[in-house]
Short mmCIF file of the C-alpha atoms (twelve columns), coordinates in Angstrom:
data_MODEL
# 
_entry.id   MODEL 
# 
loop_
_atom_site.group_PDB 
_atom_site.id 
_atom_site.type_symbol 
_atom_site.label_atom_id 
_atom_site.label_alt_id 
_atom_site.label_comp_id 
_atom_site.label_asym_id 
_atom_site.label_seq_id 
_atom_site.Cartn_x 
_atom_site.Cartn_y 
_atom_site.Cartn_z 
_atom_site.pdbx_PDB_model_num 
ATOM 1   C CA . MET A 1   -31.222 -32.964 43.702  1 
ATOM 2   C CA . GLY A 2   -29.849 -35.065 40.834  1 
ATOM 3   C CA . LYS A 3   -33.335 -35.854 39.587  1 
ATOM 4   C CA . LYS A 4   -34.267 -32.145 39.388  1 
ATOM 5   C CA . LEU A 5   -31.012 -31.366 37.610  1 
ATOM 6   C CA . LYS A 6   -31.717 -34.107 35.062  1 
ATOM 7   C CA . LYS A 7   -35.248 -32.768 34.480  1 
ATOM 8   C CA . PHE A 8   -33.913 -29.218 34.078  1 
ATOM 9   C CA . SER A 9   -31.198 -30.417 31.690  1 
ATOM 10  C CA . PHE A 10  -33.777 -32.359 29.669  1 
ATOM 11  C CA . TRP A 11  -36.059 -29.308 29.580  1 
ATOM 12  C CA . ILE A 12  -33.167 -27.068 28.375  1 
ATOM 13  C CA . LYS A 13  -32.292 -29.569 25.630  1 
ATOM 14  C CA . ARG A 14  -35.890 -29.680 24.457  1 
ATOM 15  C CA . ARG A 15  -36.211 -25.892 24.519  1 
ATOM 16  C CA . SER A 16  -32.756 -25.095 23.140  1 
ATOM 17  C CA . HIS A 17  -34.234 -23.526 20.018  1 
ATOM 18  C CA . LEU A 18  -36.080 -20.952 22.117  1 
ATOM 19  C CA . PRO A 19  -33.043 -18.704 22.857  1 
ATOM 20  C CA . VAL A 20  -32.021 -18.898 19.205  1 
ATOM 21  C CA . ILE A 21  -35.490 -17.798 18.140  1 
ATOM 22  C CA . ILE A 22  -35.535 -14.968 20.696  1 
ATOM 23  C CA . ILE A 23  -32.087 -13.701 19.685  1 
ATOM 24  C CA . GLY A 24  -32.956 -14.031 16.001  1 
ATOM 25  C CA . GLY A 25  -36.204 -12.131 16.589  1 
ATOM 26  C CA . LEU A 26  -34.346 -9.348  18.370  1 
ATOM 27  C CA . ILE A 27  -31.847 -9.061  15.512  1 
ATOM 28  C CA . VAL A 28  -34.649 -8.895  12.934  1 
ATOM 29  C CA . ALA A 29  -36.505 -6.306  15.026  1 
ATOM 30  C CA . LEU A 30  -33.352 -4.189  15.331  1 
ATOM 31  C CA . LEU A 31  -32.721 -4.380  11.597  1 
ATOM 32  C CA . TYR A 32  -36.279 -3.394  10.800  1 
ATOM 33  C CA . PHE A 33  -36.954 -0.727  13.411  1 
ATOM 34  C CA . ASN A 34  -33.512 0.805   13.975  1 
ATOM 35  C CA . GLU A 35  -33.288 4.129   12.120  1 
ATOM 36  C CA . ASP A 36  -29.743 3.688   10.817  1 
ATOM 37  C CA . THR A 37  -30.130 0.150   9.465   1 
ATOM 38  C CA . SER A 38  -33.839 0.069   8.737   1 
ATOM 39  C CA . VAL A 39  -34.835 -2.168  5.848   1 
ATOM 40  C CA . LYS A 40  -37.653 0.234   4.999   1 
ATOM 41  C CA . LEU A 41  -35.253 3.175   4.909   1 
ATOM 42  C CA . ASN A 42  -32.810 1.238   2.738   1 
ATOM 43  C CA . MET A 43  -35.604 0.401   0.292   1 
ATOM 44  C CA . GLU A 44  -36.590 4.078   0.115   1 
ATOM 45  C CA . TYR A 45  -32.975 5.035   -0.548  1 
ATOM 46  C CA . GLN A 46  -32.697 2.422   -3.294  1 
ATOM 47  C CA . ASN A 47  -35.886 3.732   -4.946  1 
ATOM 48  C CA . LYS A 48  -34.483 7.270   -4.807  1 
ATOM 49  C CA . ILE A 49  -31.179 6.075   -6.325  1 
ATOM 50  C CA . ASN A 50  -33.047 4.330   -9.155  1 
ATOM 51  C CA . GLU A 51  -35.097 7.471   -9.855  1 
ATOM 52  C CA . LEU A 52  -31.989 9.663   -9.913  1 
ATOM 53  C CA . GLN A 53  -30.197 7.237   -12.248 1 
ATOM 54  C CA . ARG A 54  -33.198 7.381   -14.593 1 
ATOM 55  C CA . LEU A 55  -33.065 11.189  -14.553 1 
ATOM 56  C CA . ILE A 56  -29.308 11.149  -15.237 1 
ATOM 57  C CA . LYS A 57  -29.853 8.922   -18.279 1 
ATOM 58  C CA . LEU A 58  -32.636 11.193  -19.525 1 
ATOM 59  C CA . ASN A 59  -30.459 14.289  -19.108 1 
ATOM 60  C CA . GLU A 60  -27.514 12.620  -20.842 1 
ATOM 61  C CA . ASP A 61  -29.758 11.916  -23.835 1 
ATOM 62  C CA . SER A 62  -30.851 15.581  -23.899 1 
ATOM 63  C CA . ALA A 63  -27.245 16.745  -23.590 1 
ATOM 64  C CA . ASP A 64  -26.244 14.566  -26.556 1 
ATOM 65  C CA . TYR A 65  -29.037 16.080  -28.655 1 
ATOM 66  C CA . TYR A 66  -27.962 19.629  -27.828 1 
ATOM 67  C CA . ARG A 67  -24.287 18.813  -28.476 1 
ATOM 68  C CA . GLN A 68  -25.186 17.525  -31.936 1 
ATOM 69  C CA . ARG A 69  -27.357 20.566  -32.571 1 
ATOM 70  C CA . ARG A 70  -24.535 22.932  -31.510 1 
ATOM 71  C CA . HIS A 71  -22.066 21.111  -33.734 1 
ATOM 72  C CA . ALA A 72  -24.464 21.405  -36.696 1 
ATOM 73  C CA . ILE A 73  -24.913 25.132  -36.039 1 
ATOM 74  C CA . GLU A 74  -21.178 25.725  -35.775 1 
ATOM 75  C CA . SER A 75  -20.425 23.824  -38.976 1 
ATOM 76  C CA . GLY A 76  -23.183 25.032  -41.325 1 
ATOM 77  C CA . GLN A 77  -24.607 28.418  -42.239 1 
ATOM 78  C CA . ALA A 78  -28.049 27.020  -43.142 1 
ATOM 79  C CA . ASP A 79  -28.511 25.487  -39.695 1 
ATOM 80  C CA . LEU A 80  -27.467 28.723  -38.019 1 
ATOM 81  C CA . GLU A 81  -29.997 30.677  -40.074 1 
ATOM 82  C CA . GLU A 82  -32.744 28.179  -39.294 1 
ATOM 83  C CA . VAL A 83  -32.127 28.337  -35.551 1 
ATOM 84  C CA . ALA A 84  -31.927 32.132  -35.547 1 
ATOM 85  C CA . ARG A 85  -35.182 32.427  -37.467 1 
ATOM 86  C CA . GLU A 86  -36.941 29.998  -35.114 1 
ATOM 87  C CA . GLN A 87  -35.564 31.698  -32.023 1 
ATOM 88  C CA . PHE A 88  -36.422 35.273  -33.012 1 
ATOM 89  C CA . HIS A 89  -39.608 34.531  -34.991 1 
ATOM 90  C CA . MET A 90  -38.201 35.949  -38.234 1 
ATOM 91  C CA . GLN A 91  -39.466 35.169  -41.708 1 
ATOM 92  C CA . ARG A 92  -38.392 35.683  -45.276 1 
ATOM 93  C CA . PRO A 93  -40.496 38.003  -47.408 1 
ATOM 94  C CA . SER A 94  -41.681 35.087  -49.549 1 
ATOM 95  C CA . GLU A 95  -42.729 32.907  -46.584 1 
ATOM 96  C CA . ASP A 96  -46.051 32.533  -44.846 1 
ATOM 97  C CA . ILE A 97  -46.055 31.578  -41.189 1 
ATOM 98  C CA . TYR A 98  -48.925 29.786  -39.536 1 
ATOM 99  C CA . LEU A 99  -49.286 29.688  -35.752 1 
ATOM 100 C CA . ILE A 100 -51.220 26.747  -34.384 1 
ATOM 101 C CA . LYS A 101 -52.544 27.036  -30.861 1 
# 
């Protein structure tokens, strides 16, 4: 019986990396295929976050432009007249307007 036990012990020592590989493989499979912790899902979420951050930056730039435009309109009569004429398609009697389509 001692000889078989020695052979089994030797076999276990030689194959000791096998359980580590199996457990590691199971952990990787769970991380990849599990819905809550899926690597693929996390990558999709990160792409969505990056896209939304890009849109936020774009909208902040537009908001700054319109803030400056509003401030110019509130502070000057000429800017107010210009915006009103553009908005309501008005013209002075001495002006010619050309529409390009």
